Amino acid sequence: MTAPPSLLSGLIAAAAVLVLLALLAVLGSRFSGALVRSGDGALFRWVVYGMAGSLVAHLLLTGLDAAGVPWHPALLAGLLAAAIALAHRFGPERAERTRLPSDLGWGDGVALLAVLVFACTAWTLWSTTPDFVYHWGHKGQRFFLHQGVDYAWLARPWNWVLHPDYPNLLPELYAVSALFAGRFEPSALMLWSVAFFLQMLAVAREVPGETGDRRLAQMVLATLGLLAAFYGMGHLLAGAAEWMIALAFLTAVPALLRPPDRAGDWQVGLAAAFAAASKIEGAPFALLLAGTQLVRRLAAERRLDLHAMLRLGLPAAAVGAPWLGRVFHHDLFLGSNSGTFELSRAKIIFPAVAEALADPAWHGLSWLVLLGPVLLLVRRTRPVGFVATCQLLFYLYVYFTAPVDTRYYVLTSFSRLLFHLIPALVVAAAVGMQQKDQGP
């Protein structure tokens, strides 16, 4: 997509990605008083902060597009700095600080080694997804050159292959990183996938540790690190948006595993919005996440809490409404996304699903997706199992309706879709192993 970088330009582009990551996390941390609770660990907090900062930046970019203002790097840096200052001045009272973990174990070492190997293959573009060339990266480069989301370009009829109706958070991150660096450098942009991978591990490290079983926590961390690295390299996921959906689900898991609370509502709401801003299948995921947490609140309190509804629904609505407005205004929605339900496709779909489950990149671990129904049997993990099972059923439903070559559609997508669910299922299952079913 661009000329091979020199070492210096590659390092500058990588630094731009890291600086943007830091700015987004600092921006999100200004809302710590609302987003985290005292029991949340430092690593998990920074995952939540980064997610919140990304969504605020996404809304800022959406506003600039609506106003017709180009994304000049100096303007973007100024807006982020102003947002940080305003949030510091007028945001909620900051949460008390907590220390980074110092009890590193063998699982941390295995997981970090897995990340390092994946990062090497990502930087060298060995594990880069074809979708980066034909979809996410192509959009990011266009937005970088256009200094904004180029809706007129997306609306051209021959650009249907680019999925013009998809949300634009990932190509926006690519474009802004390139604007800060002064060039579009694919190798450096792979660091976003590495960052999402690390954030997944940060969440995975905390959740099982809450049970008090450190050995289990280390085992889960190592397992997830190897699983994600093997699949990320074997199926070529560097530069893809699958990391974002998997991260969103994982980030919601701690809140879904404990009784509903205010911080948990915000965490689920942010995860839902992040999913909705990442891929088109993130929209139903967002509804499932927010709806599940809301039902849990209704069951616990026997009343409808308006404030909880706002915490759960407002972030996704703020992201989803402008996206839907643009999609319909520019007629970007593809007809291939929906169609008539045809039960007769079952004879094609289920053999293709079995073939996709045998994808060698999963090393047999694709069957872990069946943990979703199993987690329904344990009271504490039931919300996670419900979300995963419903999302899996939604993916299968789409295969029954999409007016495309059904077998090809399943074989080219189902294996990737499993990556959205399996990391969260592995973490929740580890917690479920320590719990006794207490009934409905």
Coordinates of C-alpha atoms in Angstrom, one line a residue:
M1 CA 0.0 0.0 0.0
T2 CA 3.0 2.3 0.6
A3 CA 6.7 2.1 -0.1
P4 CA 8.8 0.1 2.3
P5 CA 9.7 2.2 5.3
S6 CA 13.1 3.2 6.5
L7 CA 14.0 2.3 10.1
L8 CA 13.6 5.9 11.2
S9 CA 10.2 6.5 9.5
G10 CA 9.0 3.2 10.9
L11 CA 10.0 4.2 14.4
I12 CA 8.3 7.6 14.1
A13 CA 5.1 5.9 12.9
A14 CA 5.3 3.4 15.8
A15 CA 5.8 6.3 18.2
A16 CA 2.8 8.0 16.8
V17 CA 0.7 5.0 17.6
L18 CA 2.0 4.7 21.1
V19 CA 1.5 8.4 21.8
L20 CA -2.1 8.2 20.5
L21 CA -2.7 5.2 22.7
A22 CA -1.4 7.0 25.7
L23 CA -3.4 10.2 25.0
L24 CA -6.6 8.1 24.7
A25 CA -5.9 6.3 28.0
V26 CA -5.2 9.6 29.8
L27 CA -8.4 11.1 28.4
G28 CA -10.4 8.1 29.7
S29 CA -8.7 8.2 33.1
R30 CA -10.2 11.7 33.7
F31 CA -13.6 9.8 34.2
S32 CA -12.2 7.2 36.6
G33 CA -14.5 8.2 39.4
A34 CA -17.5 6.9 37.3
L35 CA -15.9 4.1 35.3
V36 CA -14.1 2.0 38.0
R37 CA -14.7 0.8 41.5
S38 CA -12.2 0.3 44.4
G39 CA -11.8 -3.4 43.7
D40 CA -10.7 -3.0 40.1
G41 CA -7.0 -3.6 39.4
A42 CA -4.7 -1.1 37.8
L43 CA -4.3 -3.0 34.5
F44 CA -8.0 -3.5 34.1
R45 CA -8.6 0.2 34.8
W46 CA -6.3 1.3 32.1
V47 CA -8.1 -1.0 29.6
V48 CA -11.4 0.7 30.6
Y49 CA -9.7 4.2 30.3
G50 CA -8.4 3.4 26.8
M51 CA -11.8 2.2 25.7
A52 CA -13.5 5.3 27.0
G53 CA -10.9 7.6 25.5
S54 CA -11.2 5.9 22.1
L55 CA -15.0 6.5 22.1
V56 CA -14.6 10.1 23.1
A57 CA -12.1 10.6 20.2
H58 CA -14.5 8.8 17.9
L59 CA -17.2 11.2 18.8
L60 CA -14.9 14.2 18.3
L61 CA -14.0 12.9 14.8
T62 CA -17.6 12.4 14.0
G63 CA -18.4 15.9 15.0
L64 CA -15.6 17.3 12.8
D65 CA -16.9 15.3 9.9
A66 CA -20.4 16.6 10.5
A67 CA -19.0 20.2 10.5
G68 CA -16.9 19.6 7.4
V69 CA -13.7 20.4 9.3
P70 CA -10.6 18.5 8.0
W71 CA -8.6 16.4 10.5
H72 CA -5.4 18.4 10.7
P73 CA -3.0 16.8 13.1
A74 CA -2.4 20.0 15.1
L75 CA -6.2 20.4 15.5
L76 CA -6.6 16.8 16.6
A77 CA -3.8 17.1 19.1
G78 CA -5.3 20.3 20.4
L79 CA -8.8 18.8 20.7
L80 CA -7.5 15.8 22.6
A81 CA -5.5 18.1 25.0
A82 CA -8.6 20.3 25.5
A83 CA -10.8 17.3 26.1
I84 CA -8.3 16.0 28.7
A85 CA -8.2 19.4 30.4
L86 CA -12.0 19.8 30.4
A87 CA -12.6 16.3 31.7
H88 CA -10.0 17.0 34.4
R89 CA -11.8 20.2 35.4
F90 CA -15.4 19.2 35.1
G91 CA -15.4 15.4 35.2
P92 CA -16.3 13.3 38.2
E93 CA -14.1 13.0 41.2
R94 CA -11.1 10.8 40.4
A95 CA -11.0 7.3 41.8
E96 CA -8.3 6.5 44.3
R97 CA -5.1 5.1 42.7
T98 CA -4.1 1.5 42.8
R99 CA -0.7 0.0 42.2
L100 CA 0.3 -2.1 39.3
P101 CA 0.6 -5.8 40.0
S102 CA 4.0 -7.0 41.2
D103 CA 3.2 -10.7 41.6
L104 CA 4.4 -11.8 38.2
G105 CA 4.2 -15.5 37.5
W106 CA 4.9 -18.1 34.9
G107 CA 1.7 -17.3 33.1
D108 CA 2.7 -13.7 32.7
G109 CA 5.9 -14.8 31.1
V110 CA 4.2 -17.2 28.7
A111 CA 1.6 -14.7 27.7
L112 CA 4.1 -11.9 27.1
L113 CA 6.3 -14.2 25.0
A114 CA 3.2 -15.0 22.9
V115 CA 2.5 -11.3 22.5
L116 CA 6.1 -10.7 21.5
V117 CA 6.1 -13.4 18.8
F118 CA 2.8 -12.1 17.5
A119 CA 4.1 -8.6 17.5
C120 CA 7.1 -9.6 15.4
T121 CA 5.0 -11.3 12.8
A122 CA 2.6 -8.4 12.8
W123 CA 5.3 -5.7 12.4
T124 CA 6.9 -7.7 9.5
L125 CA 3.3 -8.0 8.0
W126 CA 3.6 -11.8 7.9
S127 CA 0.4 -12.2 9.9
T128 CA -1.5 -9.2 8.4
T129 CA -5.1 -9.9 7.4
P130 CA -6.0 -9.5 3.8
D131 CA -8.9 -7.3 5.1
F132 CA -6.3 -4.7 6.0
V133 CA -5.4 -4.4 2.3
Y134 CA -8.9 -4.6 1.0
H135 CA -10.9 -3.1 3.8
W136 CA -9.6 -1.6 7.1
G137 CA -6.3 -0.4 6.0
H138 CA -7.6 0.8 2.6
K139 CA -10.2 2.9 4.4
G140 CA -7.7 4.2 6.9
Q141 CA -5.3 5.3 4.2
R142 CA -8.2 7.0 2.3
F143 CA -9.3 8.8 5.5
F144 CA -5.7 9.8 6.1
L145 CA -5.4 11.4 2.7
H146 CA -8.8 12.9 2.8
Q147 CA -8.3 14.1 6.4
G148 CA -11.7 12.7 7.4
V149 CA -14.2 10.0 6.6
D150 CA -14.8 10.2 2.8
Y151 CA -18.5 9.3 2.6
A152 CA -18.7 10.3 -1.1
W153 CA -16.0 7.8 -1.8
L154 CA -17.6 5.1 0.3
A155 CA -20.9 5.6 -1.5
R156 CA -19.4 4.8 -4.9
P157 CA -21.1 1.7 -6.2
W158 CA -17.9 -0.2 -6.9
N159 CA -16.8 0.2 -3.3
W160 CA -19.2 -2.4 -2.0
V161 CA -16.2 -4.7 -1.4
L162 CA -15.0 -2.2 1.2
H163 CA -18.1 -2.8 3.4
P164 CA -18.9 0.9 3.3
D165 CA -21.7 0.4 5.9
Y166 CA -19.3 -0.7 8.6
P167 CA -18.5 1.5 11.6
N168 CA -15.3 3.4 11.3
L169 CA -13.5 3.4 14.6
L170 CA -10.6 1.2 13.5
P171 CA -9.8 3.0 10.2
E172 CA -10.1 6.3 12.2
L173 CA -7.5 5.1 14.6
Y174 CA -5.3 4.1 11.6
A175 CA -5.9 7.5 9.9
V176 CA -5.2 9.6 13.0
S177 CA -2.0 7.6 13.8
A178 CA -0.8 8.2 10.2
L179 CA -1.7 11.9 10.5
F180 CA 0.4 12.2 13.7
A181 CA 3.3 10.3 12.0
G182 CA 3.0 12.2 8.7
R183 CA 2.8 9.0 6.6
F184 CA 0.6 5.9 6.4
E185 CA 2.9 3.0 7.6
P186 CA 1.2 -0.4 7.7
S187 CA 3.9 -2.0 9.9
A188 CA 3.4 0.5 12.7
L189 CA -0.4 0.3 12.5
M190 CA -0.2 -3.4 13.3
L191 CA 0.7 -2.2 16.8
W192 CA -3.0 -1.5 17.3
S193 CA -3.7 -5.2 17.1
V194 CA -0.8 -5.8 19.5
A195 CA -2.3 -3.3 21.9
F196 CA -5.7 -4.9 21.8
F197 CA -4.0 -8.3 22.5
L198 CA -2.2 -6.9 25.5
Q199 CA -5.4 -5.3 26.8
M200 CA -7.2 -8.7 26.5
L201 CA -4.5 -10.2 28.6
A202 CA -4.8 -7.4 31.2
V203 CA -8.5 -8.3 31.7
A204 CA -7.8 -12.0 31.6
R205 CA -5.1 -11.6 34.3
E206 CA -7.5 -9.9 36.7
V207 CA -10.8 -11.9 36.6
P208 CA -9.7 -15.4 37.7
G209 CA -7.4 -13.8 40.3
E210 CA -10.5 -12.5 42.1
T211 CA -11.3 -16.1 43.1
G212 CA -8.0 -16.1 45.1
D213 CA -6.6 -19.0 43.1
R214 CA -3.3 -17.5 41.7
R215 CA -2.3 -20.7 39.9
L216 CA -5.6 -20.8 38.0
A217 CA -5.2 -17.1 37.1
Q218 CA -1.7 -17.8 35.7
M219 CA -2.9 -20.9 33.8
V220 CA -5.8 -18.9 32.2
L221 CA -3.4 -16.1 31.3
A222 CA -0.9 -18.4 29.6
T223 CA -3.7 -20.3 27.8
L224 CA -5.3 -17.2 26.5
G225 CA -2.0 -15.7 25.4
L226 CA -1.1 -18.8 23.4
L227 CA -4.6 -19.3 22.0
A228 CA -4.8 -15.7 20.7
A229 CA -1.2 -15.7 19.4
F230 CA -1.6 -19.0 17.6
Y231 CA -4.9 -18.1 16.0
G232 CA -3.8 -14.5 15.3
M233 CA -0.8 -15.7 13.4
G234 CA -2.4 -18.8 11.9
H235 CA -5.5 -17.1 10.6
L236 CA -3.8 -13.8 9.8
L237 CA -5.6 -11.4 12.2
A238 CA -3.0 -8.6 12.5
G239 CA -4.8 -5.4 11.4
A240 CA -8.3 -6.9 11.8
A241 CA -11.2 -5.6 13.9
E242 CA -11.8 -9.0 15.5
W243 CA -9.5 -8.0 18.3
M244 CA -11.8 -5.1 19.2
I245 CA -14.9 -7.3 19.5
A246 CA -13.1 -9.9 21.6
L247 CA -11.7 -7.1 23.8
A248 CA -15.1 -5.5 24.2
F249 CA -16.7 -8.8 25.4
L250 CA -13.8 -9.5 27.7
T251 CA -14.0 -6.0 29.3
A252 CA -17.6 -6.6 30.1
V253 CA -17.0 -9.9 31.8
P254 CA -15.9 -8.6 35.2
A255 CA -19.1 -6.6 35.5
L256 CA -21.2 -9.5 34.3
L257 CA -19.7 -11.9 36.9
R258 CA -20.5 -9.7 39.9
P259 CA -23.8 -8.2 41.2
P260 CA -24.8 -5.1 39.2
D261 CA -23.3 -1.9 40.3
R262 CA -22.8 1.7 39.0
A263 CA -19.3 1.2 37.8
G264 CA -20.3 -2.1 36.2
D265 CA -23.0 -0.4 34.3
W266 CA -20.6 2.0 32.8
Q267 CA -18.1 -0.7 32.0
V268 CA -20.8 -2.8 30.2
G269 CA -22.1 0.3 28.5
L270 CA -18.6 1.3 27.2
A271 CA -17.9 -2.3 26.1
A272 CA -21.2 -2.2 24.2
A273 CA -20.4 1.1 22.5
F274 CA -16.8 -0.1 21.6
A275 CA -18.3 -3.2 20.0
A276 CA -20.8 -1.1 18.1
A277 CA -18.1 1.2 16.8
S278 CA -15.9 -1.6 15.7
K279 CA -17.8 -3.9 13.3
I280 CA -21.4 -4.2 12.0
E281 CA -21.9 -7.4 14.0
G282 CA -21.0 -5.3 17.1
A283 CA -24.4 -3.6 17.0
P284 CA -26.3 -6.7 18.1
F285 CA -23.5 -7.5 20.4
A286 CA -24.0 -4.1 22.0
L287 CA -27.7 -4.7 22.5
L288 CA -27.0 -8.1 24.1
L289 CA -24.5 -6.7 26.5
A290 CA -26.5 -3.7 27.6
G291 CA -29.8 -5.7 27.7
T292 CA -28.3 -8.5 29.8
Q293 CA -27.0 -6.1 32.4
L294 CA -30.3 -4.2 32.5
V295 CA -32.2 -7.5 33.0
R296 CA -29.8 -8.4 35.8
R297 CA -30.6 -5.0 37.4
L298 CA -34.3 -5.6 37.1
A299 CA -34.0 -9.0 38.7
A300 CA -31.9 -7.7 41.6
E301 CA -33.8 -4.5 42.3
R302 CA -37.3 -5.2 41.1
R303 CA -37.6 -1.8 39.5
L304 CA -36.5 0.1 36.4
D305 CA -33.6 2.3 37.2
L306 CA -33.5 5.2 34.7
H307 CA -29.9 6.1 35.6
A308 CA -28.8 2.6 35.0
M309 CA -30.6 2.6 31.6
L310 CA -28.7 5.7 30.7
R311 CA -25.3 4.3 31.8
L312 CA -25.9 1.2 29.8
G313 CA -27.5 2.7 26.7
L314 CA -26.1 6.2 26.3
P315 CA -22.6 5.3 25.1
A316 CA -23.8 2.9 22.4
A317 CA -26.6 5.3 21.3
A318 CA -24.0 8.1 21.1
V319 CA -21.9 6.0 18.8
G320 CA -24.7 4.2 16.9
A321 CA -27.0 7.0 16.1
P322 CA -24.5 9.1 14.0
W323 CA -23.3 5.9 12.3
L324 CA -26.8 4.9 11.3
G325 CA -27.6 8.4 10.2
R326 CA -24.6 8.5 7.8
V327 CA -25.3 5.0 6.5
F328 CA -28.9 5.8 5.5
H329 CA -28.1 9.3 4.3
H330 CA -25.4 8.1 1.9
D331 CA -27.2 4.8 1.1
L332 CA -24.3 2.7 2.3
F333 CA -26.2 -0.3 3.6
L334 CA -25.5 -3.4 1.5
G335 CA -28.4 -5.6 0.4
S336 CA -26.2 -8.6 1.1
N337 CA -26.5 -8.0 4.9
S338 CA -30.1 -9.2 5.0
G339 CA -32.5 -11.5 3.3
T340 CA -35.3 -14.0 3.7
F341 CA -34.8 -16.8 6.3
E342 CA -34.4 -20.1 4.5
L343 CA -34.4 -23.2 6.7
S344 CA -33.3 -25.4 3.7
R345 CA -29.8 -23.9 4.0
A346 CA -29.2 -26.0 7.1
K347 CA -27.9 -28.8 5.0
I348 CA -25.2 -26.5 3.7
I349 CA -24.6 -24.4 6.8
F350 CA -23.9 -27.1 9.4
P351 CA -21.5 -29.2 7.4
A352 CA -19.6 -25.9 6.6
V353 CA -19.7 -24.9 10.3
A354 CA -18.1 -28.3 11.2
E355 CA -15.5 -27.7 8.5
A356 CA -14.8 -24.2 9.9
L357 CA -14.5 -25.5 13.4
A358 CA -11.7 -27.8 12.1
D359 CA -9.7 -24.7 11.0
P360 CA -6.1 -25.7 11.9
A361 CA -5.3 -22.2 13.1
W362 CA -7.5 -23.0 16.2
H363 CA -5.5 -26.2 17.0
G364 CA -8.8 -27.9 18.1
L365 CA -9.7 -25.1 20.5
S366 CA -12.5 -23.8 18.4
W367 CA -14.9 -26.2 20.2
L368 CA -14.5 -24.0 23.3
V369 CA -17.3 -21.9 21.8
L370 CA -19.6 -24.6 23.2
L371 CA -18.7 -23.3 26.7
G372 CA -21.4 -20.7 26.2
P373 CA -24.3 -23.1 26.9
V374 CA -22.3 -24.8 29.6
L375 CA -21.8 -21.5 31.5
L376 CA -25.6 -21.2 31.6
L377 CA -25.6 -23.9 34.2
V378 CA -23.6 -21.9 36.7
R379 CA -25.3 -19.0 38.3
R380 CA -22.4 -16.6 38.4
T381 CA -21.3 -17.2 34.8
R382 CA -24.8 -17.4 33.4
P383 CA -24.8 -13.8 32.0
V384 CA -21.6 -14.4 30.1
G385 CA -22.9 -17.7 28.8
F386 CA -26.2 -16.0 27.7
V387 CA -24.5 -13.3 25.8
A388 CA -22.1 -15.7 24.0
T389 CA -24.8 -18.2 23.2
C390 CA -27.2 -15.5 21.8
Q391 CA -24.4 -13.9 19.7
L392 CA -23.4 -17.3 18.3
L393 CA -27.1 -18.0 17.4
F394 CA -27.2 -14.6 15.7
Y395 CA -24.2 -15.5 13.6
L396 CA -25.9 -18.7 12.6
Y397 CA -29.1 -16.8 11.9
V398 CA -27.3 -14.5 9.5
Y399 CA -26.1 -17.5 7.5
F400 CA -29.8 -18.5 7.0
T401 CA -30.7 -15.1 5.6
A402 CA -27.8 -13.5 3.8
P403 CA -28.3 -13.6 0.0
V404 CA -24.8 -14.8 -0.8
D405 CA -23.1 -18.1 -1.5
T406 CA -23.9 -19.8 1.8
R407 CA -21.1 -22.3 2.0
Y408 CA -18.4 -19.8 1.0
Y409 CA -19.8 -17.3 3.5
V410 CA -19.6 -19.8 6.4
L411 CA -16.1 -21.0 5.5
T412 CA -14.7 -17.5 5.2
S413 CA -16.2 -16.0 8.3
F414 CA -17.2 -18.5 11.0
S415 CA -13.8 -19.3 12.2
R416 CA -13.0 -15.6 12.7
L417 CA -16.4 -14.9 14.4
L418 CA -15.5 -17.5 17.1
F419 CA -12.6 -15.3 18.1
H420 CA -15.1 -12.8 19.3
L421 CA -16.4 -15.2 21.9
I422 CA -13.8 -17.7 23.0
P423 CA -11.5 -15.5 25.0
A424 CA -14.3 -14.3 27.2
L425 CA -15.7 -17.8 27.5
V426 CA -12.3 -19.2 28.6
V427 CA -12.0 -16.5 31.3
A428 CA -15.5 -16.9 32.6
A429 CA -15.2 -20.7 32.6
A430 CA -12.1 -20.4 34.8
V431 CA -14.2 -18.5 37.3
G432 CA -17.1 -20.9 37.0
M433 CA -14.8 -23.8 37.9
Q434 CA -14.4 -22.2 41.3
Q435 CA -18.1 -21.7 41.9
K436 CA -20.9 -23.9 43.0
D437 CA -24.2 -23.5 41.4
Q438 CA -26.5 -21.6 43.7
G439 CA -29.7 -22.1 41.7
P440 CA -31.5 -19.6 39.4

